[in-house]
């Protein structure tokens, strides 16, 4: 037995040939991302063209020209002429809304929100208001989003309402009404009707139930209701409709076992929304639930006819879904654990389907590793869902292992393709992903079990999952590394500092090392939103007792105990976890001669976007792990 051929970091983390296709409202064209000058840009081609043709050929038209940073989020305007996309500067997360015009292919894209240092904080496209968007923008004050009306053709931006100081989000409706979300002193989310500044309370949602925001949420097409995920009077999140006149909640849909799929961080566009909405009408078509695999419930009779035809196209999970304005022509993609996916076109009028492309046709699924859901039991009896990926071609006994910890922690790992996981498995490592307490998607009690447990029981869940893998013979206890991004990077540093005998190496990618500093340095645009997350789960650094506890749970307070080699990776422009969180650990370890490596990228932020940045990161990672765990690395 032997490992399959080594797949390079460039093959895993270079640019896909094509990705994320979206059909135009008129059903004639498809927009998608493809490489240009080593960055992802938006291309358009006729749906009925020959998709085997090169993107440099006459069938494809490039409509954006960003040479500095890959584009990852775009969408059609309702006129099928304009494409809109979001872009920040070197990872600063100040995303601006840009417009590209298909009728002016030689013209550069227009920045529709051209205010230095400002960011788009919500954009709404209302049925019956073509050519118009309602945009939340913090151009007047960095900590407040005012509501503006944006003419997508002329670029004219008109201020509709200035934020009085507490509004977190604006919800304009197709009926011309305006609703707002804010927080009260206890952290509850308040939904109010805004009538010329007079605010009428509509509904209150527990901050305990919604640590980040009331998500998902979408206005009904007629503007009289709001669809949300709710766990009121239940441990599980189900789909309900909130009446915008009375505030009453009525059930729309639920699953007997699973939560409504929880929204992933906005920086991870791999995951589609849990609500499937018609792009033209805003009608609710379906809802996604997630257990070991995805389950979709069709909630509209037309979609109930289409969904089975889509699902029979692949044995993967249905990903992004787009259709034309009539709901006849569909472009969808799928995810699979051993394949980045495949994109299909389906015509419900004729019943015909056609495969358009695979994002990474050079990857052979037969050489990639299956991802298997497993369950470990924590020391206090809690059952902890995990995913185990074992390298193919070798006996799964006594393997070097990477404990890969997800970020958030309000997030979850799931079955599907992850290039990190597949690179590590290809190098010969078992990969263990743990949905420790605090992860979302397993009921609100499971998430709330993380309150006050940073560097406590959340970390115990990781250690107990490793013990589970060791006891079953998969993992060599002397060759386990802990690695993660953001919260996962914090967990890696905690593992190295608080349990120095457990790990042979630790890797922190934009991880936090000082919890009081993390909470104090939240950027103005997000400061009001952390009451139910950071303050409730980690602590309030303005309280001296809580600050002392937070510092005791911070790796910076235990850096003298670190004995394993450590790799720290950071983007210099990170606005979520400032680079000093890595710098201080590096300086402290170097001062006492400990083994530490530091990769600082001057053109990235909290997540690396550009392919050259990611290839450098993962080549550094594989060499580091090879030295300390013995797996393979590129020569």
Coordinates of C-alpha atoms in Angstrom, one line a residue:
X1 CA 0.0 0.0 0.0
X2 CA 1.2 3.5 -0.8
X3 CA -0.1 7.1 -0.8
X4 CA -1.4 8.4 -4.1
X5 CA 0.8 10.8 -6.1
X6 CA 1.6 14.0 -4.3
X7 CA -0.8 16.8 -5.4
X8 CA 0.8 20.2 -5.2
X9 CA -0.3 23.1 -3.2
X10 CA -0.8 25.0 -6.4
X11 CA -3.2 22.4 -7.6
X12 CA -5.2 22.6 -4.4
X13 CA -5.0 26.4 -3.8
X14 CA -4.4 27.9 -7.2
X15 CA -7.3 29.4 -9.0
X16 CA -10.1 27.2 -10.2
X17 CA -10.7 27.0 -14.0
X18 CA -14.2 28.3 -13.4
X19 CA -16.5 28.6 -10.3
X20 CA -19.7 29.9 -8.9
X21 CA -21.9 30.3 -12.0
X22 CA -25.1 32.4 -11.9
X23 CA -27.7 32.5 -14.6
X24 CA -29.0 36.0 -15.7
X25 CA -32.6 36.9 -15.0
X26 CA -33.5 36.7 -18.7
X27 CA -32.1 33.2 -18.8
X28 CA -29.7 33.7 -21.7
X29 CA -26.3 34.3 -20.0
X30 CA -24.2 32.9 -17.2
X31 CA -21.8 34.9 -15.1
X32 CA -19.0 33.1 -13.3
X33 CA -15.5 33.5 -11.9
X34 CA -12.4 32.6 -13.8
X35 CA -8.7 33.5 -13.7
X36 CA -7.2 36.6 -15.3
X37 CA -3.7 37.8 -14.5
X38 CA -3.7 35.3 -11.5
X39 CA -6.8 36.8 -9.9
X40 CA -10.4 35.6 -10.1
X41 CA -12.5 38.0 -12.2
X42 CA -16.1 37.9 -13.5
X43 CA -16.8 36.5 -16.9
X44 CA -20.0 36.1 -18.9
X45 CA -21.0 33.8 -21.7
X46 CA -24.2 32.7 -23.4
X47 CA -25.7 29.8 -21.6
X48 CA -26.1 27.9 -24.8
X49 CA -22.5 28.4 -25.9
X50 CA -19.9 25.6 -26.1
X51 CA -18.6 25.4 -22.5
X52 CA -15.6 23.4 -23.7
X53 CA -14.3 26.6 -25.3
X54 CA -11.5 28.5 -23.5
X55 CA -12.4 31.6 -21.5
X56 CA -9.9 33.4 -23.6
X57 CA -12.0 32.7 -26.7
X58 CA -14.9 34.6 -28.3
X59 CA -17.6 32.8 -26.4
X60 CA -16.5 34.3 -23.1
X61 CA -16.5 38.0 -22.2
X62 CA -14.5 39.3 -19.2
X63 CA -16.4 42.1 -17.4
X64 CA -14.0 42.9 -14.5
X65 CA -10.3 43.6 -14.5
X66 CA -9.0 43.4 -10.9
X67 CA -5.3 42.6 -10.9
X68 CA -4.8 43.1 -7.2
X69 CA -7.4 40.9 -5.4
X70 CA -9.6 38.1 -6.4
X71 CA -13.3 38.7 -6.5
X72 CA -15.4 36.2 -4.6
X73 CA -18.9 37.7 -4.3
X74 CA -21.0 38.9 -7.3
X75 CA -24.6 38.9 -8.4
X76 CA -26.8 40.0 -11.3
X77 CA -28.9 43.1 -11.4
X78 CA -32.4 42.5 -12.4
X79 CA -31.9 44.1 -15.9
X80 CA -29.5 41.2 -17.0
X81 CA -27.2 44.0 -18.2
X82 CA -25.3 44.9 -15.0
X83 CA -23.3 42.8 -12.7
X84 CA -22.6 43.8 -9.1
X85 CA -19.7 42.7 -7.0
X86 CA -18.2 43.4 -3.6
X87 CA -14.5 44.1 -3.1
X88 CA -12.3 45.2 -0.3
X89 CA -8.7 46.4 -0.2
X90 CA -6.0 43.9 0.8
X91 CA -8.3 42.2 3.4
X92 CA -9.4 45.3 5.3
X93 CA -13.1 44.1 4.9
X94 CA -14.2 47.6 3.9
X95 CA -16.2 46.1 1.0
X96 CA -17.5 48.5 -1.6
X97 CA -20.2 47.7 -4.1
X98 CA -19.1 47.9 -7.7
X99 CA -21.0 47.7 -11.0
X100 CA -19.9 46.3 -14.3
X101 CA -21.8 47.1 -17.5
X102 CA -22.1 44.3 -20.2
X103 CA -22.9 46.9 -22.8
X104 CA -19.6 48.8 -22.1
X105 CA -17.1 45.9 -21.9
X106 CA -14.1 48.2 -22.3
X107 CA -15.1 50.4 -19.4
X108 CA -13.7 49.8 -15.9
X109 CA -16.1 48.8 -13.2
X110 CA -17.7 51.6 -11.2
X111 CA -17.3 51.9 -7.5
X112 CA -20.9 52.8 -6.4
X113 CA -19.8 53.4 -2.7
X114 CA -16.6 55.4 -3.2
X115 CA -15.9 56.5 0.3
X116 CA -12.5 55.8 1.8
X117 CA -12.6 53.6 4.9
X118 CA -16.4 53.0 4.6
X119 CA -18.0 49.6 4.1
X120 CA -21.3 48.3 2.8
X121 CA -23.3 47.0 5.8
X122 CA -26.2 45.4 4.0
X123 CA -27.7 45.7 0.6
X124 CA -31.4 45.1 -0.3
X125 CA -32.9 44.6 -3.7
X126 CA -36.7 44.9 -3.6
X127 CA -39.2 43.2 -6.0
X128 CA -40.8 45.9 -8.1
X129 CA -37.9 48.4 -7.7
X130 CA -35.7 47.6 -10.7
X131 CA -32.4 49.4 -10.9
X132 CA -32.4 50.3 -7.3
X133 CA -30.7 49.1 -4.2
X134 CA -31.0 50.1 -0.5
X135 CA -27.6 50.2 1.1
X136 CA -26.4 50.5 4.6
X137 CA -23.2 52.5 4.6
X138 CA -21.0 53.9 7.4
X139 CA -19.5 56.8 5.4
X140 CA -20.7 59.4 7.9
X141 CA -19.5 57.6 11.1
X142 CA -17.5 54.4 11.2
X143 CA -19.7 52.9 13.9
X144 CA -23.1 53.7 12.3
X145 CA -24.7 52.5 9.1
X146 CA -27.0 55.1 7.5
X147 CA -29.6 53.9 4.9
X148 CA -29.2 55.1 1.3
X149 CA -31.0 54.6 -1.9
X150 CA -28.7 53.7 -4.8
X151 CA -29.5 54.1 -8.5
X152 CA -27.5 51.2 -10.0
X153 CA -27.4 52.9 -13.5
X154 CA -26.4 56.5 -12.6
X155 CA -24.6 55.7 -9.4
X156 CA -26.6 58.4 -7.5
X157 CA -26.6 57.7 -3.8
X158 CA -29.3 59.4 -1.8
X159 CA -29.4 59.4 2.0
X160 CA -32.8 58.2 3.2
X161 CA -32.3 57.9 7.0
X162 CA -29.4 58.8 9.3
X163 CA -28.8 56.3 12.0
X164 CA -29.8 57.7 15.4
X165 CA -27.1 55.7 17.1
X166 CA -28.5 52.3 17.8
X167 CA -29.8 50.7 14.6
X168 CA -27.8 47.7 13.5
X169 CA -29.7 46.9 10.3
X170 CA -32.3 48.5 8.1
X171 CA -35.1 46.5 6.4
X172 CA -36.9 48.4 3.7
X173 CA -39.9 46.6 2.2
X174 CA -41.5 46.6 -1.2
X175 CA -44.5 48.4 0.4
X176 CA -42.4 51.4 1.2
X177 CA -42.2 50.7 4.9
X178 CA -39.0 50.6 6.9
X179 CA -38.1 48.3 9.8
X180 CA -35.0 48.2 11.9
X181 CA -33.1 45.8 14.1
X182 CA -31.3 47.1 17.3
X183 CA -30.2 45.7 20.7
X184 CA -31.6 46.6 24.1
X185 CA -29.5 46.8 27.2
X186 CA -30.0 43.1 27.9
X187 CA -28.8 42.1 24.5
X188 CA -32.2 41.2 23.0
X189 CA -32.8 42.0 19.4
X190 CA -35.6 44.5 18.8
X191 CA -37.5 44.6 15.6
X192 CA -39.3 48.0 15.1
X193 CA -41.3 49.8 12.5
X194 CA -39.7 53.1 11.5
X195 CA -42.1 55.8 10.6
X196 CA -40.4 59.1 10.1
X197 CA -38.3 58.5 13.2
X198 CA -41.2 57.3 15.3
X199 CA -40.4 53.7 16.2
X200 CA -43.1 51.1 17.0
X201 CA -41.9 47.9 18.6
X202 CA -42.9 44.8 16.6
X203 CA -41.1 41.8 18.1
X204 CA -38.3 40.9 20.5
X205 CA -35.8 38.0 20.0
X206 CA -33.7 36.6 22.7
X207 CA -30.0 37.5 22.5
X208 CA -29.3 34.1 24.1
X209 CA -31.0 32.4 21.1
X210 CA -29.2 34.6 18.5
X211 CA -25.6 35.3 19.6
X212 CA -24.7 36.9 16.3
X213 CA -27.9 38.3 14.8
X214 CA -31.4 37.1 13.9
X215 CA -30.3 34.8 11.1
X216 CA -31.3 33.8 8.5
X217 CA -33.8 36.4 7.7
X218 CA -35.6 37.5 4.5
X219 CA -38.6 39.7 3.8
X220 CA -41.6 38.2 2.2
X221 CA -42.3 39.5 -1.3
X222 CA -45.4 41.4 -0.2
X223 CA -43.5 43.1 2.6
X224 CA -45.9 42.0 5.3
X225 CA -43.7 39.4 6.9
X226 CA -40.2 38.3 7.7
X227 CA -38.9 34.8 7.5
X228 CA -36.3 34.0 10.2
X229 CA -34.7 31.0 11.9
X230 CA -36.1 30.7 15.4
X231 CA -35.5 28.5 18.4
X232 CA -38.1 30.1 20.6
X233 CA -39.6 27.4 22.9
X234 CA -37.3 24.9 21.3
X235 CA -33.7 23.7 21.3
X236 CA -33.7 23.4 17.5
X237 CA -33.8 26.2 14.9
X238 CA -36.9 26.0 12.7
X239 CA -38.2 28.4 10.0
X240 CA -41.0 30.8 11.0
X241 CA -42.7 33.8 9.6
X242 CA -42.9 37.0 11.7
X243 CA -46.0 39.2 11.0
X244 CA -44.6 42.7 10.6
X245 CA -47.9 44.2 11.9
X246 CA -48.4 42.1 15.0
X247 CA -45.0 40.5 15.6
X248 CA -46.6 37.1 15.9
X249 CA -44.5 34.1 14.8
X250 CA -46.1 31.3 12.8
X251 CA -44.3 28.1 11.8
X252 CA -43.3 27.6 8.2
X253 CA -41.1 24.6 8.2
X254 CA -38.9 22.4 10.4
X255 CA -37.0 19.2 10.5
X256 CA -37.7 16.6 13.2
X257 CA -33.9 16.2 14.0
X258 CA -31.8 18.9 12.4
X259 CA -31.5 22.6 12.8
X260 CA -32.2 24.9 9.9
X261 CA -28.7 25.1 8.4
X262 CA -26.8 27.9 10.1
X263 CA -25.4 30.7 8.0
X264 CA -21.6 30.5 7.6
X265 CA -19.4 33.5 8.0
X266 CA -19.6 36.0 5.1
X267 CA -16.0 35.3 4.2
X268 CA -16.8 31.8 3.2
X269 CA -18.8 32.0 0.0
X270 CA -18.6 28.2 -0.5
X271 CA -21.8 27.9 1.6
X272 CA -25.1 29.1 0.2
X273 CA -27.9 30.5 2.3
X274 CA -30.1 28.2 4.3
X275 CA -33.1 29.9 2.6
X276 CA -33.5 29.3 -1.1
X277 CA -35.3 32.3 -2.6
X278 CA -36.4 33.1 -6.1
X279 CA -34.0 35.8 -7.3
X280 CA -36.6 37.8 -9.2
X281 CA -39.7 37.5 -7.0
X282 CA -38.2 36.9 -3.6
X283 CA -40.6 33.9 -3.1
X284 CA -39.5 31.2 -0.7
X285 CA -38.6 28.1 -2.6
X286 CA -36.9 25.9 -0.1
X287 CA -35.0 25.5 3.2
X288 CA -31.8 23.7 4.0
X289 CA -31.2 21.5 7.0
X290 CA -27.9 20.0 7.9
X291 CA -27.0 16.8 9.8
X292 CA -24.4 14.4 8.6
X293 CA -25.6 15.4 5.1
X294 CA -27.8 18.2 3.8
X295 CA -31.6 17.9 3.6
X296 CA -33.6 20.3 1.5
X297 CA -37.3 20.9 1.9
X298 CA -39.2 22.3 -1.1
X299 CA -41.6 25.0 0.1
X300 CA -43.1 26.1 -3.2
X301 CA -45.0 23.8 -5.6
X302 CA -42.9 24.8 -8.6
X303 CA -39.7 24.1 -6.8
X304 CA -41.1 20.8 -5.5
X305 CA -41.1 19.7 -9.2
X306 CA -37.7 21.1 -9.9
X307 CA -35.8 19.9 -6.8
X308 CA -35.9 16.1 -7.5
X309 CA -34.6 16.7 -11.1
X310 CA -31.7 18.8 -9.7
X311 CA -30.8 16.3 -7.0
X312 CA -30.6 13.4 -9.4
X313 CA -27.8 15.2 -11.3
X314 CA -25.1 14.4 -8.6
X315 CA -24.6 12.3 -5.5
X316 CA -23.1 15.4 -3.8
X317 CA -25.0 18.0 -1.8
X318 CA -26.8 20.8 -3.8
X319 CA -25.0 24.0 -3.4
X320 CA -25.7 27.4 -4.9
X321 CA -28.9 27.6 -6.9
X322 CA -29.9 30.3 -9.4
X323 CA -32.7 30.4 -11.9
X324 CA -34.1 32.8 -14.5
X325 CA -37.0 35.1 -13.8
X326 CA -39.5 32.5 -15.0
X327 CA -38.1 29.7 -12.9
X328 CA -37.5 27.6 -16.1
X329 CA -33.8 27.6 -16.6
X330 CA -31.5 26.7 -13.6
X331 CA -27.8 26.8 -13.0
X332 CA -26.7 24.9 -9.9
X333 CA -23.5 23.5 -8.4
X334 CA -22.8 20.6 -6.0
X335 CA -20.3 19.9 -3.4
X336 CA -18.8 16.5 -2.6
X337 CA -16.2 15.4 0.0
X338 CA -13.7 14.3 -2.7
X339 CA -14.5 16.8 -5.4
X340 CA -14.7 20.6 -5.5
X341 CA -17.9 20.1 -7.3
X342 CA -19.6 20.3 -10.6
X343 CA -21.9 22.9 -12.2
X344 CA -25.0 21.9 -14.2
X345 CA -27.6 23.7 -16.3
X346 CA -31.2 22.3 -16.2
X347 CA -34.1 23.4 -18.3
X348 CA -37.4 22.5 -16.6
X349 CA -39.3 23.3 -19.8
X350 CA -37.6 20.6 -21.8
X351 CA -36.4 18.4 -18.9
X352 CA -32.8 18.5 -20.3
X353 CA -29.7 18.9 -18.2
X354 CA -26.1 19.6 -19.3
X355 CA -22.9 19.6 -17.3
X356 CA -21.2 23.0 -17.7
X357 CA -17.9 22.5 -15.9
X358 CA -15.9 21.2 -13.0
X359 CA -14.0 23.9 -11.1
X360 CA -10.8 21.9 -10.8
X361 CA -10.8 19.3 -13.6
X362 CA -7.2 18.4 -12.8
X363 CA -8.1 16.9 -9.5
X364 CA -9.0 13.1 -9.6
X365 CA -11.6 12.3 -7.0
X366 CA -10.3 8.8 -6.9
X367 CA -7.0 10.1 -5.4
X368 CA -8.8 12.2 -2.7
X369 CA -9.9 11.0 0.7
X370 CA -13.4 10.4 1.9
X371 CA -14.7 12.5 4.9
X372 CA -16.5 10.4 7.5
X373 CA -18.8 11.8 10.2
X374 CA -18.0 10.2 13.6
X375 CA -18.9 10.9 17.2
X376 CA -16.6 11.3 20.3
X377 CA -17.7 11.4 23.9
X378 CA -16.4 14.2 26.0
X379 CA -15.3 13.6 29.6
X380 CA -18.5 15.1 31.0
X381 CA -20.6 12.8 28.8
X382 CA -21.4 15.3 26.0
X383 CA -21.5 13.6 22.6
X384 CA -19.3 15.6 20.2
X385 CA -19.8 15.4 16.4
X386 CA -16.6 15.1 14.4
X387 CA -15.4 14.5 10.9
X388 CA -12.5 12.1 10.3
X389 CA -10.5 12.0 7.0
X390 CA -8.0 9.2 6.6
X391 CA -5.4 9.2 3.9
X392 CA -6.0 6.8 1.0
X393 CA -3.5 4.1 0.2
X394 CA -2.1 3.4 3.7
X395 CA -3.3 1.4 6.6
X396 CA -5.3 3.7 9.0
X397 CA -3.2 2.7 12.0
X398 CA -0.9 4.9 14.1
X399 CA -1.0 7.8 11.7
X400 CA 0.4 11.3 12.2
X401 CA -2.6 13.4 12.8
X402 CA -3.7 17.0 12.4
X403 CA -6.4 18.3 14.7
X404 CA -8.0 20.9 12.5
X405 CA -10.1 23.3 14.6
X406 CA -12.7 25.5 12.9
X407 CA -13.1 29.2 13.5
X408 CA -15.8 31.3 15.0
X409 CA -16.4 29.5 17.3
X410 CA -20.0 30.2 16.0
X411 CA -19.5 27.9 13.0
X412 CA -19.4 24.2 12.2
X413 CA -17.5 21.8 10.1
X414 CA -19.6 19.6 7.7
X415 CA -19.3 17.0 5.1
X416 CA -18.0 18.4 1.8
X417 CA -14.8 19.4 -0.1
X418 CA -12.2 21.3 1.9
X419 CA -8.8 21.8 0.1
X420 CA -7.1 22.1 3.5
X421 CA -8.3 18.7 4.6
X422 CA -7.5 17.1 1.2
X423 CA -3.9 18.5 1.2
X424 CA -3.2 17.2 4.7
X425 CA -4.7 13.8 3.8
X426 CA -2.6 13.7 0.6
X427 CA 0.5 14.3 2.7
X428 CA -0.3 11.3 4.8
X429 CA -2.1 12.8 7.8
X430 CA -5.3 11.7 9.5
X431 CA -7.4 14.9 9.8
X432 CA -9.7 15.2 12.8
X433 CA -12.3 18.0 12.7
X434 CA -14.2 18.5 15.9
X435 CA -17.5 20.4 16.3
X436 CA -16.8 21.2 19.9
X437 CA -19.4 22.8 22.2
X438 CA -20.1 26.3 21.0
X439 CA -20.4 25.1 17.4
X440 CA -23.6 26.0 15.7
X441 CA -26.2 23.7 14.1
X442 CA -26.6 21.2 17.0
X443 CA -29.2 23.0 19.0
X444 CA -28.9 26.2 21.1
X445 CA -28.0 24.3 24.3
X446 CA -25.0 22.9 22.6
X447 CA -23.9 26.4 21.5
X448 CA -24.6 27.9 24.9
X449 CA -22.5 25.2 26.6
X450 CA -19.5 27.3 25.5
X451 CA -20.3 30.3 27.7
X452 CA -17.3 30.9 29.9
X453 CA -15.5 27.8 28.5
X454 CA -12.8 29.3 26.3
X455 CA -9.6 27.3 27.2
X456 CA -11.9 25.2 29.3
X457 CA -14.4 22.6 28.3
X458 CA -14.3 23.7 24.7
X459 CA -10.6 22.7 24.7
X460 CA -11.4 19.5 26.6
X461 CA -13.7 18.5 23.7
X462 CA -10.7 18.7 21.3
X463 CA -8.5 16.7 23.6
X464 CA -11.1 14.1 24.2
X465 CA -11.7 13.7 20.5
X466 CA -8.0 13.1 20.0
X467 CA -8.1 10.5 22.7
X468 CA -11.0 8.9 20.8
X469 CA -8.9 8.7 17.6
X470 CA -5.9 7.3 19.6
X471 CA -8.0 4.7 21.4
X472 CA -9.3 3.4 18.1
X473 CA -5.8 3.1 16.7
X474 CA -6.1 5.7 13.9
X475 CA -3.7 8.3 15.5
X476 CA -0.2 8.1 16.9
X477 CA -0.4 10.0 20.2
X478 CA 3.2 11.2 19.8
X479 CA 2.6 12.7 16.4
X480 CA -0.5 15.0 16.7
X481 CA -0.4 18.7 15.6
X482 CA -3.2 21.2 16.4
X483 CA -4.0 23.7 13.7
X484 CA -6.7 26.3 13.1
X485 CA -7.7 29.7 11.8
X486 CA -9.2 32.5 14.0
X487 CA -10.8 30.8 17.0
X488 CA -9.0 27.6 15.7
X489 CA -5.7 29.5 15.9
X490 CA -6.5 30.5 19.5
X491 CA -7.3 26.8 20.3
X492 CA -3.9 25.8 18.7
X493 CA -2.1 28.3 20.9
X494 CA -4.1 27.2 24.0
X495 CA -3.1 23.6 23.1
X496 CA 0.6 24.5 23.0
X497 CA 0.6 26.6 26.1
X498 CA -2.0 24.9 28.4
X499 CA -1.3 21.3 27.5
X500 CA 2.3 21.3 26.3
X501 CA 2.7 17.6 26.4
X502 CA -0.2 16.8 24.1
X503 CA 0.9 18.2 20.8
X504 CA 4.0 17.7 18.7
X505 CA 3.4 21.0 16.9
X506 CA 1.0 23.9 16.8
X507 CA -0.1 26.2 14.0
X508 CA -2.1 29.4 14.5
X509 CA -3.5 31.1 11.5
X510 CA -4.8 34.6 12.4
X511 CA -5.5 33.3 15.9
X512 CA -6.0 35.5 19.0
X513 CA -3.6 35.3 21.9
X514 CA -5.0 37.9 24.3
X515 CA -8.8 37.8 24.9
X516 CA -9.1 41.2 26.7
X517 CA -7.3 42.8 23.8
X518 CA -9.5 41.0 21.3
X519 CA -12.7 42.3 22.8
X520 CA -11.4 45.8 23.3
X521 CA -10.2 46.2 19.8
X522 CA -13.4 45.3 17.9
X523 CA -13.8 47.7 15.1
X524 CA -16.4 50.4 15.4
X525 CA -18.7 49.0 12.7
X526 CA -19.0 45.7 14.7
X527 CA -18.8 46.9 18.2
X528 CA -22.5 47.0 19.0
X529 CA -22.9 43.5 17.6
X530 CA -20.7 41.6 20.1
X531 CA -22.8 41.9 23.1
X532 CA -24.2 38.4 22.8
X533 CA -21.1 36.8 21.4
X534 CA -17.8 38.1 22.8
X535 CA -19.1 39.7 25.9
X536 CA -21.4 36.8 26.9
X537 CA -19.1 33.9 25.9
X538 CA -15.7 35.3 26.6
X539 CA -16.2 38.2 29.1
X540 CA -16.2 41.9 29.6
X541 CA -12.7 43.4 29.9
X542 CA -14.1 46.5 31.6
X543 CA -14.9 44.4 34.6
X544 CA -11.6 43.8 36.5
X545 CA -12.7 40.3 37.7
X546 CA -13.7 39.2 34.2
X547 CA -10.6 40.8 32.7
X548 CA -8.4 38.7 35.0
X549 CA -10.3 35.6 34.1
X550 CA -10.0 36.4 30.4
X551 CA -6.3 37.0 30.7
X552 CA -5.9 33.6 32.5
X553 CA -7.6 32.0 29.5
X554 CA -5.2 33.7 27.0
X555 CA -2.2 32.0 25.5
X556 CA -0.1 35.2 26.0
X557 CA -0.3 34.6 29.8
X558 CA 1.2 31.0 29.5
X559 CA 3.7 31.5 26.7
X560 CA 6.5 30.4 29.0
X561 CA 4.9 26.9 29.1
X562 CA 5.1 26.4 25.3
X563 CA 7.5 23.6 24.4
X564 CA 6.3 22.3 21.0
X565 CA 7.4 24.1 17.8
X566 CA 4.9 26.8 16.7
X567 CA 4.1 28.3 13.4
X568 CA 2.1 31.6 13.3
X569 CA 0.5 32.9 10.2
X570 CA -1.1 36.3 10.0
X571 CA -2.4 38.9 7.5
X572 CA -1.0 42.3 8.2
X573 CA -4.4 44.0 7.5
X574 CA -6.5 41.7 9.8
X575 CA -9.2 43.9 11.4
X576 CA -10.7 41.0 13.4
X577 CA -7.6 39.8 15.1
X578 CA -4.8 42.4 15.0
X579 CA -1.4 41.2 13.9
X580 CA 0.0 41.9 17.4
X581 CA -1.7 38.8 18.6
X582 CA 0.8 36.8 16.6
X583 CA 3.7 39.3 16.9
X584 CA 3.7 39.1 20.7
X585 CA 3.8 35.3 20.8
X586 CA 6.6 35.2 18.2
X587 CA 8.6 37.8 20.1
X588 CA 8.1 36.0 23.5
X589 CA 9.1 32.6 22.1
X590 CA 12.1 34.0 20.2
X591 CA 13.3 35.8 23.4
X592 CA 13.7 32.5 25.2
X593 CA 15.1 30.6 22.2
X594 CA 12.0 28.5 21.5
X595 CA 11.3 27.1 18.1
X596 CA 8.9 29.4 16.2
X597 CA 8.2 30.3 12.6
X598 CA 6.3 33.4 11.5
X599 CA 4.6 34.0 8.1
X600 CA 3.3 37.6 7.8
X601 CA 1.5 38.5 4.6
X602 CA 1.4 42.3 3.9
X603 CA -1.5 42.1 1.4
X604 CA -4.0 40.0 3.3
X605 CA -6.4 40.2 6.2
X606 CA -8.1 37.7 8.4
X607 CA -8.5 35.1 5.6
X608 CA -6.1 34.9 2.7
X609 CA -7.8 35.4 -0.6
X610 CA -5.2 35.5 -3.4
X611 CA -3.8 32.3 -4.8
X612 CA -0.2 33.2 -4.4
X613 CA -0.8 34.0 -0.7
X614 CA -2.5 30.7 -0.2
X615 CA 0.1 28.6 -2.0
X616 CA 2.8 30.3 0.1
X617 CA 0.8 29.6 3.3
X618 CA 0.2 25.9 2.6
X619 CA 3.7 25.2 1.3
X620 CA 5.0 26.7 4.6
X621 CA 2.5 24.6 6.5
X622 CA 3.3 21.3 4.9
X623 CA 7.1 21.8 5.4
X624 CA 6.5 22.7 9.0
X625 CA 4.4 19.6 9.6
X626 CA 6.7 17.4 7.7
X627 CA 9.6 18.4 10.0
X628 CA 7.7 17.7 13.1
X629 CA 5.2 14.9 12.3
X630 CA 6.9 13.2 9.4
X631 CA 4.4 13.6 6.6
X632 CA 5.2 14.3 3.0
X633 CA 5.9 17.8 1.5
X634 CA 6.7 19.2 -1.9
X635 CA 10.4 19.1 -2.7

